[in-house]
Amino acid sequence: MATSYLTLKAPSEHYRQIIVMRSMVIFTLAITASLASRFGMAHLPLTPILVALLLLTVANGLSILRLRHPKSVTATELTAQLFIDIIAVAAIAYFTGGATNPFLSYLLVPVCIAAATLPSKHAWAVSAVGIILYGLLLRWYVPLQWLAPPGGGHAHHTSGPNWHVLGMWLNFALSAILISFFVVRMASAVRVQQDELNRRREEDLRDEQLLAVATQAAGTAHELGTPLSTMKVLLADLRQDAQARTAFGDDLDELYRQVNHCADILTSLRARSDLSRLHEPAALPAREYCRTLLDHWQLLRPESRSEIHISDTLTEQQVRFHATIEQAIINVLNNAADASPDHLSINVSSNADHLVWQVNDRGEGLPEAALRALGKTFFSSKPDGMGLGLFLTHASIQRFGGTVTLAPRPEGGTTTTIKLPLDA
């Protein structure tokens, strides 16, 4: 099962824990070797043991310095740390009885850590190195008399194998393989589940923001009704006044049209809030739907110069879109028109079971902060913008299985691509 490298904790935290564990191992081995030598419990070769512990301490110190570097810790670095532990323990075991040394079972600890925190290929690499070094210590090591098997002699000096020690190695190999196989899979499943939970938390937060916006919009729409009615009455009176008509005739007509348009928007908003229309939208010919939407947008933005191409493949296809999808697409078109009012390219086509809108503008492009904030929070690159457009667009389209992507154009500007299932 292939999964991405997702850890429940930051890799630097794993790195830090490995350093702490190694420090404990160094301290434990140093105290054990010191006591065993002082009280004559075993004739240990202290010099190579102390050299190995000293090198391990130096590696620990360098690892601590690495943590101070701001660069992120990689899976390869974690794997290298575990290799250091395995090689150091195997080197000490070589001078203290090889595979007959019970401390050699510590090699299973790096294997477990690798299985729980590293990608599959790194975990298997750690497991393989541990098994190979353990196997080599069955044959090559410096024997200790007090660790020799009963009956005298040493495993590598007798004619037959030491089945007890060989069995220990087989048990280690089997345990390492099972851990690398099953624990890697279980850890990967937990990571994927955690990633899914994080994604759902982000969606819940986004939905809470949308609910807050919707509540405010409903209240605002209700409050706008009265002043708009008053403005319509006053403008109607002014249009009838001969003196005002002479001085501001064209301006009054334009204001009257705009106020009527605002009133129509509120009426349309109330109509779209009907639950039966929201949850059971009617199926429409795809080309007709796109043409109607673009005609409506061009009425809203008559100053925008745009090249529009609607693919002929949409003639025989139908779409069933939630009412909020239309406003989301209009938001994208408005953003592109704001960025590049003199030249806009709009291409509408189909791809398998998806409707694809591609909007190209020649504006200054979006900053990196806007790309990172897409669909996650309110963001606006305009001085007087509220940051709702991109957020609401992304939320509406993603809710019905679509995607919104923004990419810089080589010649300047931004390409916004919307992909929507034909039945959204």
mmCIF file of C-alpha atoms in Angstrom, residues 177-418:
data_model
loop_
_atom_site.group_PDB
_atom_site.id
_atom_site.type_symbol
_atom_site.label_atom_id
_atom_site.label_comp_id
_atom_site.label_asym_id
_atom_site.label_seq_id
_atom_site.Cartn_x
_atom_site.Cartn_y
_atom_site.Cartn_z
ATOM 1 C CA ILE A 177 9.891 -8.498 8.966
ATOM 2 C CA LEU A 178 6.456 -8.623 10.609
ATOM 3 C CA ILE A 179 6.949 -5.198 12.166
ATOM 4 C CA SER A 180 8.112 -3.697 8.875
ATOM 5 C CA PHE A 181 5.165 -5.207 7.024
ATOM 6 C CA PHE A 182 2.232 -4.716 9.391
ATOM 7 C CA VAL A 183 3.266 -1.736 11.514
ATOM 8 C CA VAL A 184 4.177 0.270 8.400
ATOM 9 C CA ARG A 185 0.701 -0.399 7.017
ATOM 10 C CA MET A 186 -1.056 0.410 10.267
ATOM 11 C CA ALA A 187 0.977 3.578 10.779
ATOM 12 C CA SER A 188 0.246 4.641 7.192
ATOM 13 C CA ALA A 189 -3.473 4.086 7.759
ATOM 14 C CA VAL A 190 -3.346 6.197 10.917
ATOM 15 C CA ARG A 191 -1.524 8.980 9.065
ATOM 16 C CA VAL A 192 -4.056 8.958 6.242
ATOM 17 C CA GLN A 193 -6.894 8.999 8.773
ATOM 18 C CA GLN A 194 -5.288 11.918 10.588
ATOM 19 C CA ASP A 195 -4.899 13.778 7.308
ATOM 20 C CA GLU A 196 -8.563 13.156 6.530
ATOM 21 C CA LEU A 197 -9.574 14.440 9.971
ATOM 22 C CA ASN A 198 -7.502 17.575 9.427
ATOM 23 C CA ARG A 199 -9.140 18.090 6.051
ATOM 24 C CA ARG A 200 -12.588 17.727 7.575
ATOM 25 C CA ARG A 201 -11.727 20.181 10.335
ATOM 26 C CA GLU A 202 -10.740 22.700 7.653
ATOM 27 C CA GLU A 203 -14.034 22.058 5.853
ATOM 28 C CA ASP A 204 -15.998 22.510 9.099
ATOM 29 C CA LEU A 205 -14.198 25.787 9.745
ATOM 30 C CA ARG A 206 -14.914 26.907 6.200
ATOM 31 C CA ASP A 207 -18.591 25.963 6.597
ATOM 32 C CA GLU A 208 -18.782 27.974 9.807
ATOM 33 C CA GLN A 209 -17.368 30.976 7.964
ATOM 34 C CA LEU A 210 -19.852 30.450 5.135
ATOM 35 C CA LEU A 211 -22.718 30.244 7.626
ATOM 36 C CA ALA A 212 -21.602 33.499 9.205
ATOM 37 C CA VAL A 213 -21.405 35.158 5.779
ATOM 38 C CA ALA A 214 -24.812 33.752 4.779
ATOM 39 C CA THR A 215 -26.411 34.980 7.999
ATOM 40 C CA GLN A 216 -24.998 38.458 7.513
ATOM 41 C CA ALA A 217 -26.021 38.441 3.839
ATOM 42 C CA ALA A 218 -29.605 37.482 4.725
ATOM 43 C CA GLY A 219 -29.826 40.263 7.283
ATOM 44 C CA THR A 220 -28.267 42.765 4.902
ATOM 45 C CA ALA A 221 -30.627 41.775 2.074
ATOM 46 C CA HIS A 222 -33.602 42.274 4.384
ATOM 47 C CA GLU A 223 -32.356 45.687 5.510
ATOM 48 C CA LEU A 224 -31.599 46.864 1.951
ATOM 49 C CA GLY A 225 -35.201 46.497 0.848
ATOM 50 C CA THR A 226 -36.439 49.656 2.584
ATOM 51 C CA PRO A 227 -33.725 52.110 1.430
ATOM 52 C CA LEU A 228 -33.934 50.766 -2.120
ATOM 53 C CA SER A 229 -37.687 51.336 -2.192
ATOM 54 C CA THR A 230 -37.158 54.874 -0.902
ATOM 55 C CA MET A 231 -34.492 55.549 -3.538
ATOM 56 C CA LYS A 232 -36.772 54.267 -6.307
ATOM 57 C CA VAL A 233 -39.560 56.607 -5.217
ATOM 58 C CA LEU A 234 -37.245 59.624 -4.984
ATOM 59 C CA LEU A 235 -35.591 58.910 -8.330
ATOM 60 C CA ALA A 236 -38.983 58.495 -9.979
ATOM 61 C CA ASP A 237 -40.008 61.920 -8.647
ATOM 62 C CA LEU A 238 -36.750 63.498 -9.803
ATOM 63 C CA ARG A 239 -37.187 62.060 -13.292
ATOM 64 C CA GLN A 240 -40.571 63.746 -13.458
ATOM 65 C CA ASP A 241 -39.124 67.098 -12.373
ATOM 66 C CA ALA A 242 -38.417 69.185 -15.477
ATOM 67 C CA GLN A 243 -35.551 71.202 -13.975
ATOM 68 C CA ALA A 244 -33.781 68.089 -12.623
ATOM 69 C CA ARG A 245 -34.455 66.327 -15.876
ATOM 70 C CA THR A 246 -32.757 69.086 -17.831
ATOM 71 C CA ALA A 247 -29.697 69.194 -15.571
ATOM 72 C CA PHE A 248 -29.176 65.472 -14.822
ATOM 73 C CA GLY A 249 -31.373 63.562 -17.257
ATOM 74 C CA ASP A 250 -28.930 60.861 -18.350
ATOM 75 C CA ASP A 251 -27.474 60.443 -14.846
ATOM 76 C CA LEU A 252 -30.926 60.052 -13.341
ATOM 77 C CA ASP A 253 -31.824 57.387 -15.887
ATOM 78 C CA GLU A 254 -28.615 55.500 -15.126
ATOM 79 C CA LEU A 255 -29.185 55.733 -11.370
ATOM 80 C CA TYR A 256 -32.754 54.527 -11.811
ATOM 81 C CA ARG A 257 -31.567 51.508 -13.819
ATOM 82 C CA GLN A 258 -28.933 50.667 -11.242
ATOM 83 C CA VAL A 259 -31.385 50.881 -8.346
ATOM 84 C CA ASN A 260 -33.811 48.657 -10.243
ATOM 85 C CA HIS A 261 -30.989 46.237 -10.881
ATOM 86 C CA CYS A 262 -30.221 46.108 -7.144
ATOM 87 C CA ALA A 263 -33.887 45.419 -6.451
ATOM 88 C CA ASP A 264 -33.856 42.626 -9.048
ATOM 89 C CA ILE A 265 -30.802 41.097 -7.351
ATOM 90 C CA LEU A 266 -32.628 41.006 -4.020
ATOM 91 C CA THR A 267 -35.670 39.452 -5.663
ATOM 92 C CA SER A 268 -33.475 36.858 -7.344
ATOM 93 C CA LEU A 269 -31.772 36.152 -4.015
ATOM 94 C CA ARG A 270 -35.110 35.430 -2.368
ATOM 95 C CA ALA A 271 -36.150 33.204 -5.281
ATOM 96 C CA ARG A 272 -32.902 31.221 -5.145
ATOM 97 C CA SER A 273 -33.365 30.543 -1.453
ATOM 98 C CA ASP A 274 -36.322 28.281 -2.252
ATOM 99 C CA LEU A 275 -35.291 24.835 -0.918
ATOM 100 C CA SER A 276 -36.926 22.824 -3.689
ATOM 101 C CA ARG A 277 -34.940 24.730 -6.322
ATOM 102 C CA LEU A 278 -31.707 24.477 -4.337
ATOM 103 C CA HIS A 279 -31.856 20.722 -3.752
ATOM 104 C CA GLU A 280 -33.494 19.691 -7.016
ATOM 105 C CA PRO A 281 -32.112 21.925 -9.793
ATOM 106 C CA ALA A 282 -33.455 21.301 -13.269
ATOM 107 C CA ALA A 283 -31.287 19.775 -15.995
ATOM 108 C CA LEU A 284 -30.325 22.264 -18.709
ATOM 109 C CA PRO A 285 -28.452 21.978 -22.008
ATOM 110 C CA ALA A 286 -24.797 22.697 -21.198
ATOM 111 C CA ARG A 287 -24.243 25.143 -24.050
ATOM 112 C CA GLU A 288 -27.426 27.060 -23.257
ATOM 113 C CA TYR A 289 -26.505 27.258 -19.566
ATOM 114 C CA CYS A 290 -23.031 28.646 -20.320
ATOM 115 C CA ARG A 291 -24.314 31.067 -22.965
ATOM 116 C CA THR A 292 -27.020 32.413 -20.626
ATOM 117 C CA LEU A 293 -24.526 32.819 -17.776
ATOM 118 C CA LEU A 294 -22.065 34.683 -19.997
ATOM 119 C CA ASP A 295 -24.790 36.923 -21.395
ATOM 120 C CA HIS A 296 -25.844 37.800 -17.844
ATOM 121 C CA TRP A 297 -22.237 38.516 -16.872
ATOM 122 C CA GLN A 298 -21.679 40.733 -19.931
ATOM 123 C CA LEU A 299 -24.698 42.789 -18.939
ATOM 124 C CA LEU A 300 -23.084 43.286 -15.527
ATOM 125 C CA ARG A 301 -19.667 44.111 -17.019
ATOM 126 C CA PRO A 302 -20.290 45.790 -20.389
ATOM 127 C CA GLU A 303 -16.913 47.551 -20.228
ATOM 128 C CA SER A 304 -14.979 44.292 -20.256
ATOM 129 C CA ARG A 305 -13.521 43.202 -23.600
ATOM 130 C CA SER A 306 -13.519 39.425 -23.732
ATOM 131 C CA GLU A 307 -12.939 36.670 -26.262
ATOM 132 C CA ILE A 308 -15.423 33.872 -25.600
ATOM 133 C CA HIS A 309 -15.245 30.375 -27.027
ATOM 134 C CA ILE A 310 -17.797 27.682 -26.131
ATOM 135 C CA SER A 311 -16.949 24.230 -27.418
ATOM 136 C CA ASP A 312 -19.403 22.522 -29.788
ATOM 137 C CA THR A 313 -19.139 19.358 -27.679
ATOM 138 C CA LEU A 314 -21.457 20.996 -25.136
ATOM 139 C CA THR A 315 -24.371 20.993 -27.585
ATOM 140 C CA GLU A 316 -25.398 17.426 -26.794
ATOM 141 C CA GLN A 317 -24.610 17.523 -23.059
ATOM 142 C CA GLN A 318 -26.714 18.580 -20.105
ATOM 143 C CA VAL A 319 -25.792 20.072 -16.755
ATOM 144 C CA ARG A 320 -27.547 20.058 -13.409
ATOM 145 C CA PHE A 321 -25.973 22.690 -11.180
ATOM 146 C CA HIS A 322 -26.809 24.036 -7.772
ATOM 147 C CA ALA A 323 -27.863 27.693 -7.874
ATOM 148 C CA THR A 324 -24.717 28.824 -6.057
ATOM 149 C CA ILE A 325 -22.500 27.532 -8.886
ATOM 150 C CA GLU A 326 -23.576 30.347 -11.214
ATOM 151 C CA GLN A 327 -22.547 33.023 -8.725
ATOM 152 C CA ALA A 328 -19.222 31.247 -8.113
ATOM 153 C CA ILE A 329 -18.393 31.321 -11.835
ATOM 154 C CA ILE A 330 -19.431 34.971 -12.070
ATOM 155 C CA ASN A 331 -17.091 35.753 -9.159
ATOM 156 C CA VAL A 332 -14.199 34.265 -11.120
ATOM 157 C CA LEU A 333 -15.142 36.224 -14.246
ATOM 158 C CA ASN A 334 -15.434 39.452 -12.235
ATOM 159 C CA ASN A 335 -12.019 38.946 -10.645
ATOM 160 C CA ALA A 336 -10.471 38.360 -14.060
ATOM 161 C CA ALA A 337 -12.239 41.441 -15.485
ATOM 162 C CA ASP A 338 -10.977 43.559 -12.574
ATOM 163 C CA ALA A 339 -7.425 42.378 -13.237
ATOM 164 C CA SER A 340 -7.577 42.732 -17.015
ATOM 165 C CA PRO A 341 -10.574 44.763 -18.278
ATOM 166 C CA ASP A 342 -9.115 45.307 -21.752
ATOM 167 C CA HIS A 343 -8.434 41.702 -22.648
ATOM 168 C CA LEU A 344 -9.979 38.532 -21.301
ATOM 169 C CA SER A 345 -10.082 35.045 -22.785
ATOM 170 C CA ILE A 346 -12.861 32.648 -21.721
ATOM 171 C CA ASN A 347 -12.907 29.051 -22.960
ATOM 172 C CA VAL A 348 -15.650 26.605 -22.006
ATOM 173 C CA SER A 349 -15.328 22.932 -22.881
ATOM 174 C CA SER A 350 -16.045 19.466 -21.528
ATOM 175 C CA ASN A 351 -13.620 16.827 -20.294
ATOM 176 C CA ALA A 352 -15.081 13.366 -19.739
ATOM 177 C CA ASP A 353 -17.892 14.007 -17.217
ATOM 178 C CA HIS A 354 -16.747 17.511 -16.304
ATOM 179 C CA LEU A 355 -17.462 21.008 -17.497
ATOM 180 C CA VAL A 356 -14.233 23.011 -17.761
ATOM 181 C CA TRP A 357 -14.016 26.803 -17.607
ATOM 182 C CA GLN A 358 -10.647 28.367 -18.389
ATOM 183 C CA VAL A 359 -10.356 32.104 -17.797
ATOM 184 C CA ASN A 360 -7.150 33.856 -18.891
ATOM 185 C CA ASP A 361 -6.388 37.426 -17.910
ATOM 186 C CA ARG A 362 -3.398 39.700 -18.516
ATOM 187 C CA GLY A 363 -3.294 41.314 -15.101
ATOM 188 C CA GLU A 364 -0.431 41.540 -12.642
ATOM 189 C CA GLY A 365 -1.090 38.035 -11.324
ATOM 190 C CA LEU A 366 -1.905 36.934 -7.814
ATOM 191 C CA PRO A 367 0.682 37.074 -5.019
ATOM 192 C CA GLU A 368 1.872 33.884 -3.365
ATOM 193 C CA ALA A 369 -0.206 34.711 -0.289
ATOM 194 C CA ALA A 370 -3.400 34.618 -2.354
ATOM 195 C CA LEU A 371 -2.550 31.208 -3.797
ATOM 196 C CA ARG A 372 -1.894 29.829 -0.306
ATOM 197 C CA ALA A 373 -5.123 31.339 1.056
ATOM 198 C CA LEU A 374 -7.297 30.023 -1.785
ATOM 199 C CA GLY A 375 -10.400 28.489 -0.249
ATOM 200 C CA LYS A 376 -9.023 28.623 3.310
ATOM 201 C CA THR A 377 -9.606 32.158 4.488
ATOM 202 C CA PHE A 378 -10.685 35.605 3.312
ATOM 203 C CA PHE A 379 -8.040 37.276 1.178
ATOM 204 C CA SER A 380 -8.058 40.168 -1.252
ATOM 205 C CA SER A 381 -5.289 41.783 -3.277
ATOM 206 C CA LYS A 382 -7.530 44.787 -3.971
ATOM 207 C CA PRO A 383 -7.262 47.868 -1.714
ATOM 208 C CA ASP A 384 -11.042 47.982 -1.193
ATOM 209 C CA GLY A 385 -11.730 44.246 -1.449
ATOM 210 C CA MET A 386 -13.366 42.202 1.316
ATOM 211 C CA GLY A 387 -11.741 38.899 0.359
ATOM 212 C CA LEU A 388 -15.041 37.041 -0.037
ATOM 213 C CA GLY A 389 -14.908 36.308 -3.775
ATOM 214 C CA LEU A 390 -12.211 33.626 -3.929
ATOM 215 C CA PHE A 391 -13.288 32.098 -0.630
ATOM 216 C CA LEU A 392 -16.964 31.722 -1.615
ATOM 217 C CA THR A 393 -16.083 30.539 -5.119
ATOM 218 C CA HIS A 394 -13.743 27.828 -3.887
ATOM 219 C CA ALA A 395 -16.167 26.731 -1.152
ATOM 220 C CA SER A 396 -19.181 26.526 -3.483
ATOM 221 C CA ILE A 397 -17.409 24.638 -6.252
ATOM 222 C CA GLN A 398 -15.507 22.257 -3.970
ATOM 223 C CA ARG A 399 -18.729 21.450 -2.111
ATOM 224 C CA PHE A 400 -20.190 19.918 -5.279
ATOM 225 C CA GLY A 401 -17.107 17.946 -6.326
ATOM 226 C CA GLY A 402 -15.404 20.595 -8.445
ATOM 227 C CA THR A 403 -11.998 22.227 -8.284
ATOM 228 C CA VAL A 404 -10.616 25.737 -8.736
ATOM 229 C CA THR A 405 -6.964 26.190 -9.640
ATOM 230 C CA LEU A 406 -4.993 29.360 -10.291
ATOM 231 C CA ALA A 407 -1.739 29.358 -12.209
ATOM 232 C CA PRO A 408 0.507 32.181 -13.441
ATOM 233 C CA ARG A 409 0.768 32.637 -17.208
ATOM 234 C CA PRO A 410 4.244 32.828 -18.805
ATOM 235 C CA GLU A 411 3.281 35.986 -20.685
ATOM 236 C CA GLY A 412 1.818 37.577 -17.559
ATOM 237 C CA GLY A 413 -1.503 37.333 -15.801
ATOM 238 C CA THR A 414 -3.358 34.376 -14.332
ATOM 239 C CA THR A 415 -5.171 31.322 -15.663
ATOM 240 C CA THR A 416 -8.131 30.269 -13.536
ATOM 241 C CA THR A 417 -9.490 26.792 -14.268
ATOM 242 C CA ILE A 418 -12.818 25.539 -12.938
#
